[in-house]
Short mmCIF file of C-alpha atoms and ligand atoms in Angstrom, two decimals:
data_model
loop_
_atom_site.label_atom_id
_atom_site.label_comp_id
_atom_site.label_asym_id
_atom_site.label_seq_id
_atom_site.Cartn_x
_atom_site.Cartn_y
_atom_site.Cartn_z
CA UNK N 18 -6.85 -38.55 10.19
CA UNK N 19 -9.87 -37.55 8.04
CA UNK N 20 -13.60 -37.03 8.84
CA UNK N 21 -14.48 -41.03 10.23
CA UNK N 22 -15.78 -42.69 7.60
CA UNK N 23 -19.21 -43.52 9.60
CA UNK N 24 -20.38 -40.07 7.73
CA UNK N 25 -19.38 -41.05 4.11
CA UNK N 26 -23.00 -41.53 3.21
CA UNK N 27 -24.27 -38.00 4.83
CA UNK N 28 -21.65 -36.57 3.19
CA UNK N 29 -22.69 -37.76 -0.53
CA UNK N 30 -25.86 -36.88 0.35
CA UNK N 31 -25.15 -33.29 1.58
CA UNK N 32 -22.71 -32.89 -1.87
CA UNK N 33 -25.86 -34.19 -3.67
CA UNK N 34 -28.22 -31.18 -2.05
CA UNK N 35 -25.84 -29.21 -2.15
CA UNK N 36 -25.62 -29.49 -6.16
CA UNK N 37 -29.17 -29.68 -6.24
CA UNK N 38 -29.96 -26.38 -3.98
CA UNK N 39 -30.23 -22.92 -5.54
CA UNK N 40 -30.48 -20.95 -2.62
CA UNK N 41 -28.40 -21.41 0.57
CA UNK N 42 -28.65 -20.15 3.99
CA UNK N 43 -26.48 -20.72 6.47
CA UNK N 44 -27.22 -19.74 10.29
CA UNK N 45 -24.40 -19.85 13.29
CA UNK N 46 -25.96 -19.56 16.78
CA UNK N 47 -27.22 -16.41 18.49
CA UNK N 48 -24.41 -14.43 20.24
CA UNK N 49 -22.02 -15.97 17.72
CA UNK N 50 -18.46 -16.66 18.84
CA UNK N 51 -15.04 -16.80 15.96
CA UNK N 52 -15.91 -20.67 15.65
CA UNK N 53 -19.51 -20.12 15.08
CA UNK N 54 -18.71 -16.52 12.51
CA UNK N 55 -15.59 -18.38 10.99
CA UNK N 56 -17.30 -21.35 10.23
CA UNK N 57 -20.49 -19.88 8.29
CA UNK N 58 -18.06 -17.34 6.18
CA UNK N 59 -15.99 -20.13 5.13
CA UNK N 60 -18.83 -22.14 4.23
CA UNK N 61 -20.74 -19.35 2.54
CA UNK N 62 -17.60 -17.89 0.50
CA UNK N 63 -17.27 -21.74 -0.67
CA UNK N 64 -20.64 -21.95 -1.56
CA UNK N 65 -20.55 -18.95 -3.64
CA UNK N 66 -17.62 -20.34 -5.24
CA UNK N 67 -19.23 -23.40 -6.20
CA UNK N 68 -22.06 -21.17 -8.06
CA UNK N 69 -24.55 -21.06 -5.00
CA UNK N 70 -27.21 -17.98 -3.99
CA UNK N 71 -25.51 -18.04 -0.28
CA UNK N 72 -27.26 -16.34 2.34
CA UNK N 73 -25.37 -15.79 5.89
CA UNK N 74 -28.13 -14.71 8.56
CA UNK N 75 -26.79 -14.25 12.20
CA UNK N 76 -29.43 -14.25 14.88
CA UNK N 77 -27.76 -11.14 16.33
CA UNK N 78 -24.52 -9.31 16.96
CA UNK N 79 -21.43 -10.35 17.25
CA UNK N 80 -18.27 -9.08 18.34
CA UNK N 81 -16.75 -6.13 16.28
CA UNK N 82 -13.04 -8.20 16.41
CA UNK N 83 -14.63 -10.36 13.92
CA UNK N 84 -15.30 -7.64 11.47
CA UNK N 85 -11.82 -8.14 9.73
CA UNK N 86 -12.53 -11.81 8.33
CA UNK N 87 -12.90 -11.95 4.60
CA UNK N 88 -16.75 -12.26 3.60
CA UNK N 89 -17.65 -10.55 6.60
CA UNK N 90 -19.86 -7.79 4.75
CA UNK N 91 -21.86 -10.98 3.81
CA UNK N 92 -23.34 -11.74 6.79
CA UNK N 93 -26.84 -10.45 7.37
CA UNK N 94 -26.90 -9.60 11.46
CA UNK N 95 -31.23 -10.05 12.57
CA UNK N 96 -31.95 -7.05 15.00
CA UNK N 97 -35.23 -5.99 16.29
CA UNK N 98 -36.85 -4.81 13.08
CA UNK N 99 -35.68 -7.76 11.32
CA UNK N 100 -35.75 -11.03 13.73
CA UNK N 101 -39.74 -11.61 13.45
CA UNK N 102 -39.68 -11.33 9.68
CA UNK N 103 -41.92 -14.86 8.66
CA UNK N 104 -39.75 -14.79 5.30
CA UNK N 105 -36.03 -14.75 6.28
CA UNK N 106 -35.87 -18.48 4.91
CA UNK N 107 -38.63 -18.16 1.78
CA UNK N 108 -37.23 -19.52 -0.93
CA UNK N 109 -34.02 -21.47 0.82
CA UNK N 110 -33.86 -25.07 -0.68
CA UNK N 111 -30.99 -25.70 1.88
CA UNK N 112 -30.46 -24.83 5.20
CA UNK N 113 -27.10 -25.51 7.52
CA UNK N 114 -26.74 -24.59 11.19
CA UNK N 115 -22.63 -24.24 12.01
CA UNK N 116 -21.77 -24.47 15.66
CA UNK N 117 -24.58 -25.37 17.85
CA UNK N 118 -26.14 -28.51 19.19
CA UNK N 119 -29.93 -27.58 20.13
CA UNK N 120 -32.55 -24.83 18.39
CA UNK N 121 -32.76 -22.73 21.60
CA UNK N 122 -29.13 -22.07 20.70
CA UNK N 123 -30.77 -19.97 17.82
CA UNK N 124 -33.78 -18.70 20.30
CA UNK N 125 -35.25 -15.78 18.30
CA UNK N 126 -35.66 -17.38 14.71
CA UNK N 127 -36.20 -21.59 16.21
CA UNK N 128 -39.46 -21.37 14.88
CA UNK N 129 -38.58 -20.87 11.54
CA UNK N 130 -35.41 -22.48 11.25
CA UNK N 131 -37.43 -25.67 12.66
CA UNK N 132 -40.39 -24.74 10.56
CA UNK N 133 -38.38 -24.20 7.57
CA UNK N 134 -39.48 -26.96 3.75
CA UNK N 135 -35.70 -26.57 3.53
CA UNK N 136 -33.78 -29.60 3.72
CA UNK N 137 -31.34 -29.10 7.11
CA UNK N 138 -28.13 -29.87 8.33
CA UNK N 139 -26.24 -29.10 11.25
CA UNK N 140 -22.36 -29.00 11.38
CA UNK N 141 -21.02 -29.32 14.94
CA UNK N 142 -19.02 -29.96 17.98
CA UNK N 143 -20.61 -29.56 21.11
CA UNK N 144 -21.88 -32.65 23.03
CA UNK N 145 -25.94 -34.06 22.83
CA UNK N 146 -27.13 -32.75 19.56
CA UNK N 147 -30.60 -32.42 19.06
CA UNK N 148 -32.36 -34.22 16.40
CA UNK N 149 -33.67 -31.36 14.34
CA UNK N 150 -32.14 -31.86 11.01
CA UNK N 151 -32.31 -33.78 8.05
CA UNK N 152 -28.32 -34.82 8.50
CA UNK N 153 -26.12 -34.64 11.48
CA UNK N 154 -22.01 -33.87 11.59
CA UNK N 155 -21.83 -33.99 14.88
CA UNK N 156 -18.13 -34.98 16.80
CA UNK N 157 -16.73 -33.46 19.86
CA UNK N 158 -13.70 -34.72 19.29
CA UNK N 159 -13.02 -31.92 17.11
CA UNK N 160 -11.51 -28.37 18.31
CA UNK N 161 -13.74 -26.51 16.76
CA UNK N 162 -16.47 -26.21 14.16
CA UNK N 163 -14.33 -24.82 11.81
CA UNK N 164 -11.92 -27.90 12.30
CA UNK N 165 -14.88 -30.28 11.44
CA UNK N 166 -15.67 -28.19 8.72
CA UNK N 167 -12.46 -28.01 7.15
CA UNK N 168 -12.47 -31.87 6.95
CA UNK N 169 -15.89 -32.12 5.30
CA UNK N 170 -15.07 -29.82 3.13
CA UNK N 171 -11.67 -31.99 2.67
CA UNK N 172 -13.26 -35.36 1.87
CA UNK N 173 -15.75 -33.30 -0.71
CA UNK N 174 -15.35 -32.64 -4.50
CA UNK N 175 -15.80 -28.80 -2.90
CA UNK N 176 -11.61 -29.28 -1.69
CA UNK N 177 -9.94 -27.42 -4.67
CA UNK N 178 -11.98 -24.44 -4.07
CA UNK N 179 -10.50 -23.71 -0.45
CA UNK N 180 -8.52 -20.20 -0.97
CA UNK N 181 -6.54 -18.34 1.39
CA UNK N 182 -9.49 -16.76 2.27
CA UNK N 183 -11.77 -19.54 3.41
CA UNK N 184 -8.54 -20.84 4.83
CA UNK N 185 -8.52 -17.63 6.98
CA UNK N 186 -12.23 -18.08 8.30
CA UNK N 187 -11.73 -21.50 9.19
CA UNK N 188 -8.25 -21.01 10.92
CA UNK N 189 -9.74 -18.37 13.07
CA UNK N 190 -12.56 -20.14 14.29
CA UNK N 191 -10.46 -22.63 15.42
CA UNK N 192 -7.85 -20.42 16.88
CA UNK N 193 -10.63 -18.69 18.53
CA UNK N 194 -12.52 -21.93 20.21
CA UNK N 195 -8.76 -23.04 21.67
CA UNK N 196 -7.89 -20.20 22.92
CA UNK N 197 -4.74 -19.54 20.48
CA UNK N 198 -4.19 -23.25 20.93
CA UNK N 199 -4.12 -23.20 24.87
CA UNK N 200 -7.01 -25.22 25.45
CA UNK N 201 -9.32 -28.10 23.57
CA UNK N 202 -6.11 -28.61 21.12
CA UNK N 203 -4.31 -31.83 22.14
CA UNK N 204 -5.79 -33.67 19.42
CA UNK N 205 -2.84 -33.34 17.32
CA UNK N 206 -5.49 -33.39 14.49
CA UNK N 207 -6.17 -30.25 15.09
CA UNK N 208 -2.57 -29.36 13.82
CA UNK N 209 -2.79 -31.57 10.71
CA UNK N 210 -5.89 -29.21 9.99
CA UNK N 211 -3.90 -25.88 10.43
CA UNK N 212 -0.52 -27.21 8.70
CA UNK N 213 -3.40 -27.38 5.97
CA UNK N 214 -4.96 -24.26 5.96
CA UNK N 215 -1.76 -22.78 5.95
CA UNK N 216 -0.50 -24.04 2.81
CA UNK N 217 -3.06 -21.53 1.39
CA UNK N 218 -1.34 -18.79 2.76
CA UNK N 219 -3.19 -17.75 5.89
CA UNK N 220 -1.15 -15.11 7.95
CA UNK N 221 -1.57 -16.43 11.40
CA UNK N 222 -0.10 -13.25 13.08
CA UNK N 223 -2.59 -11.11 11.26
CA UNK N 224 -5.38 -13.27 12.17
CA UNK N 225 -4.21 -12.90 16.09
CA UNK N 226 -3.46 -9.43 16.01
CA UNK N 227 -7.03 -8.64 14.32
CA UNK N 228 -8.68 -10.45 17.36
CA UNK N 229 -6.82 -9.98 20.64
CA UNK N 230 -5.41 -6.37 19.81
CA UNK N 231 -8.56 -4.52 19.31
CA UNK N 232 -9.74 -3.92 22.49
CA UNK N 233 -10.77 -0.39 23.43
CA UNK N 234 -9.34 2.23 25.95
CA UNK N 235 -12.35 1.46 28.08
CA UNK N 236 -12.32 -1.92 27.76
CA UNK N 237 -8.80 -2.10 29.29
CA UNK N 238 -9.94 0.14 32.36
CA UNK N 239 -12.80 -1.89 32.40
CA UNK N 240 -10.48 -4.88 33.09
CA UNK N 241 -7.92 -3.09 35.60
CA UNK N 242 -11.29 -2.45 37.66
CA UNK N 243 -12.42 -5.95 37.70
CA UNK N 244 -9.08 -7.66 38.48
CA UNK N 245 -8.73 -5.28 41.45
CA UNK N 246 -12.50 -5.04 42.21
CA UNK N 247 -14.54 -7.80 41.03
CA UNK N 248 -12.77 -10.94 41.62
CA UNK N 249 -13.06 -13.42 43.95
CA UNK N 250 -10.68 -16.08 44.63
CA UNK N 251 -11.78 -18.81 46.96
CA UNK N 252 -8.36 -20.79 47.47
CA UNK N 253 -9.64 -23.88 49.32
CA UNK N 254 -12.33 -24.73 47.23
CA UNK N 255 -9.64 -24.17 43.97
CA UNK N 256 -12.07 -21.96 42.66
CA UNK N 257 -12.46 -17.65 41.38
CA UNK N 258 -15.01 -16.01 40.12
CA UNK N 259 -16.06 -11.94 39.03
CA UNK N 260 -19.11 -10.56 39.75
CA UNK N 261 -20.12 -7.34 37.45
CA UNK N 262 -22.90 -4.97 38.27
CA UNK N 263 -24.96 -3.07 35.55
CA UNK N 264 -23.71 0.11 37.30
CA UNK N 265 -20.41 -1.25 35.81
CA UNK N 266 -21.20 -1.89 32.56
CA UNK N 267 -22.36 1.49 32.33
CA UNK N 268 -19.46 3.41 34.06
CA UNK N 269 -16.98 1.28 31.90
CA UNK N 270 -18.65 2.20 28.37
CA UNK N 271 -19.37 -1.39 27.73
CA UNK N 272 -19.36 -2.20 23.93
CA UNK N 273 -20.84 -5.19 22.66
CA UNK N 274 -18.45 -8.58 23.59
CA UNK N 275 -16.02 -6.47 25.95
CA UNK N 276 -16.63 -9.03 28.75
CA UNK N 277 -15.57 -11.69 26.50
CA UNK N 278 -12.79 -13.86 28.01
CA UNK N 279 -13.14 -12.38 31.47
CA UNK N 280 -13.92 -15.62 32.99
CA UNK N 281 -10.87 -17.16 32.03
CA UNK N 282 -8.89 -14.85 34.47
CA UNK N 283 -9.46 -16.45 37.31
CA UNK N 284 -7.95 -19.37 35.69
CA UNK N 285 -4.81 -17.48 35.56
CA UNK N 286 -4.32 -17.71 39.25
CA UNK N 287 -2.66 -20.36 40.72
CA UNK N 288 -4.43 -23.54 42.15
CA UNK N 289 -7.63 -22.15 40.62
CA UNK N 290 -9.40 -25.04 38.47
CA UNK N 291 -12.49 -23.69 37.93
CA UNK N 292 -14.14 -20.07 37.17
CA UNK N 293 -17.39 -18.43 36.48
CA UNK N 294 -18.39 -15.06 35.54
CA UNK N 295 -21.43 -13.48 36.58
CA UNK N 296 -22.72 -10.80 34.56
CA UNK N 297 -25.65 -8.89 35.46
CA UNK N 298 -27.99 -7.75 33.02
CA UNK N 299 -31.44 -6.13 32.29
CA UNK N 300 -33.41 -9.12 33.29
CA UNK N 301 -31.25 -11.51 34.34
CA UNK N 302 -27.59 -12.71 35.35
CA UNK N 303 -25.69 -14.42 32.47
CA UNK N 304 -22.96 -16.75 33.49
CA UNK N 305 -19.97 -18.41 32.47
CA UNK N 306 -18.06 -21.11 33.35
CA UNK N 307 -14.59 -22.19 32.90
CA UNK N 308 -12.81 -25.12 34.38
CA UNK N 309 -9.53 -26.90 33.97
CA UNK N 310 -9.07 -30.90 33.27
CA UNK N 311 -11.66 -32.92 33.80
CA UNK N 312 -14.26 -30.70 36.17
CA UNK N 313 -17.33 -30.80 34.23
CA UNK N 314 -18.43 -26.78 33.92
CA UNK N 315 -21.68 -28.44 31.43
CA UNK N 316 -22.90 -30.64 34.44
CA UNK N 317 -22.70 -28.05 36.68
CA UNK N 318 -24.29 -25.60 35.22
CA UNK N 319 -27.13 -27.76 34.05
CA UNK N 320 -27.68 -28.85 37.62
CA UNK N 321 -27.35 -25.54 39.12
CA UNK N 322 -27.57 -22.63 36.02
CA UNK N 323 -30.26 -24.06 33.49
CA UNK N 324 -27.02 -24.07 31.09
CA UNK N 325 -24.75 -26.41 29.49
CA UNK N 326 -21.82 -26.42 26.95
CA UNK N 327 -18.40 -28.34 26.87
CA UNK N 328 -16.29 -29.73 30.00
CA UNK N 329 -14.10 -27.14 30.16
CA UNK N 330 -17.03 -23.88 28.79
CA UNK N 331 -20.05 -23.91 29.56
CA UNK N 332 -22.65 -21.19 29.65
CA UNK N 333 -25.33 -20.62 32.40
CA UNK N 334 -28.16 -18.23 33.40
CA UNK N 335 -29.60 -17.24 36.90
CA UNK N 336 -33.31 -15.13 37.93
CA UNK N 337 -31.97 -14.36 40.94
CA UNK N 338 -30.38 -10.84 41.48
CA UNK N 339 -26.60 -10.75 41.47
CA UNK N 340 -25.98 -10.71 45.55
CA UNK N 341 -28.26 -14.06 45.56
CA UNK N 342 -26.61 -15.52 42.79
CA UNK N 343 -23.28 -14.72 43.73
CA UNK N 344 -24.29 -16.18 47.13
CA UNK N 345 -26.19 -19.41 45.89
CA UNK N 346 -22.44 -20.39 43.57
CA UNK N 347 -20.61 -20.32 46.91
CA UNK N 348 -23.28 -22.14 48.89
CA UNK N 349 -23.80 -25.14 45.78
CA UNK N 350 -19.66 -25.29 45.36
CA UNK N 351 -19.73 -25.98 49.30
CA UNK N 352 -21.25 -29.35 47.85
CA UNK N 353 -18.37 -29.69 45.70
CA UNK N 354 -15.91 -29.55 48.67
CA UNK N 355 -14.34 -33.03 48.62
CA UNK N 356 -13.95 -33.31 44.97
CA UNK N 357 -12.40 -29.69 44.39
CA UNK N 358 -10.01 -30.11 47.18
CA UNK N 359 -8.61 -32.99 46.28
CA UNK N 360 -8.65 -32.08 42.49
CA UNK N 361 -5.51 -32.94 40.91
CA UNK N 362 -4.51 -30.79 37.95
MN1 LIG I 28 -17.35 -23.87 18.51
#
């Protein structure tokens, strides 16, 4: 398989403004995960090899197990001084959003993005794009928007310049988005696209190591005290969930992205098909959800958690405090009785 040939067209066109642009920027969305990082250092470091200006601009922080990837001094992370500056796209001929489907998903710098004489293109893999660029790779049948990537790149006169580095970007941010190949990975496309990247000599082990061995001392404790503290397994409804407190967060040292991949413990458990974290925080209680098969975690949490995301990820947020959000899940999954009781996974 190759990138469908329904996006031949978009794809000489983005060559040809690619060729015609001098200056580049390239934005993942805010809170940016391996997929979304990956994806824009790839893209950037190929850019640069082509002769471009490139400009990387995260909307904020991401996770320090990231730090490792090749390019990574590149990016330019927006923080409070820097996230209302008018100019942070003067002068950009093109612009390309990797790894989101819908400008909120870059919430602090929409405005300009959307604003932005640039001409605009969005690379990605999450269901219902909105229509807010000039030229749209959008498929969800891909792993990742690395995996996507790498097959644009592919089809594109840009193909000899893929080096073990960019190779390295893009094969994390699709080890990343499955999980190490647990989850979203039964296309076996998705392997076609790694037995490519590593012919240019990407060290897988290195590139796992890097990003599940780096957790802090308090991060581990941190764990230990939610498994035995914070989780919830409800075993008739086929369903866990943690609950963490600021108090928590505090006590435990939390570093940016240390309650990463929480959610998926519950998961772990047996009989449990779907998951949610909540996380409370200074205004608000940010939620996750995780589910197995076909248990839509996007539905729900647009119904219930003005969220949205994949089937099996979504994301979610709640106004409520953490007792009445907690409380409000267990009521709304009480809805969900028949179907999560007779779930078959
Ligand atoms: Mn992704």
């Amino acid at each position: 398989m190759a990138l469908p040939e329904k996006y031949n067209n978009q794809l000489e066109r983005l060559v040809g403004e690619i060729d015609k642009a001098k200056k580049i920027a390239i934005v993942p969305h805010y809170n940016p995960d391996g997929d979304a990082i990956g994806s824009a250092l790839a893209l950037g470091l190929l850019l640069e090899k082509a002769g471009k200006n490139v400009d990387i601009i995260s909307p904020t922080q991401y996770p320090s197990f990231l730090y490792w990837l090749p390019g990574n001094k590149k990016i330019r992370v927006l923080g409070k001084k820097t996230e209302n500056d008018p100019n942070i796209f003067k002068d950009i001929d093109l612009l390309i959003g990797v790894d989101f489907n819908a400008l909120n998903r870059i919430n602090n710098i929409a405005d300009r993005f959307d604003k932005s004489n640039a001409f605009k293109v969005l690379i990605d893999h999450h269901p219902y794009p909105e229509d807010f660029t000039d030229l749209l790779f959008s498929e969800t049948s891909y792993c990742s928007t690395a995996g996507l990537l790498f097959e644009i790149i592919e089809k594109s006169k840009f193909n000899g310049l893929i080096d073990k580095e960019i190779a390295t970007c893009l094969f994390t941010g699709i080890m990343t988005d499955t999980g190490s190949f647990s989850f979203n990975s039964s296309n076996p496309n998705t392997f076609r696209i790694v037995s490519e990247l590593m012919k240019h000599g990407v060290d897988k082990d290195l590139a796992f190591d890097r990003v599940y061995n780096s957790f802090s001392k308090d991060r581990m404790r941190f764990m230990g005290h939610v498994l035995l503290n914070r989780m919830v397994i409800i075993p008739e409804l086929k369903t866990g969930y943690i609950y963490i407190t600021a108090k928590d967060r505090k006590d435990f040292n939390e570093q940016f992205g240390d309650t990463e991949n929480f959610v998926n413990i519950p998961l772990s458990v047996k009989g449990v098909i779907f998951s949610a974290i909540f996380i409370e925080r200074d205004n608000f209680v940010k939620i996750s959800f995780r589910s197995k098969g076909s248990f839509p975690a996007n539905d729900f949490s647009a119904k219930h958690f003005n969220g949205g995301g994949h089937t099996n990820a979504a994301g979610g947020e709640s106004f409520d405090s953490l007792q009445e959000t907690r409380e409000k899940f267990v009521t709304i999954l009480k809805e969900y009785e028949e179907t999560l009781k007779n779930y078959k996974y």
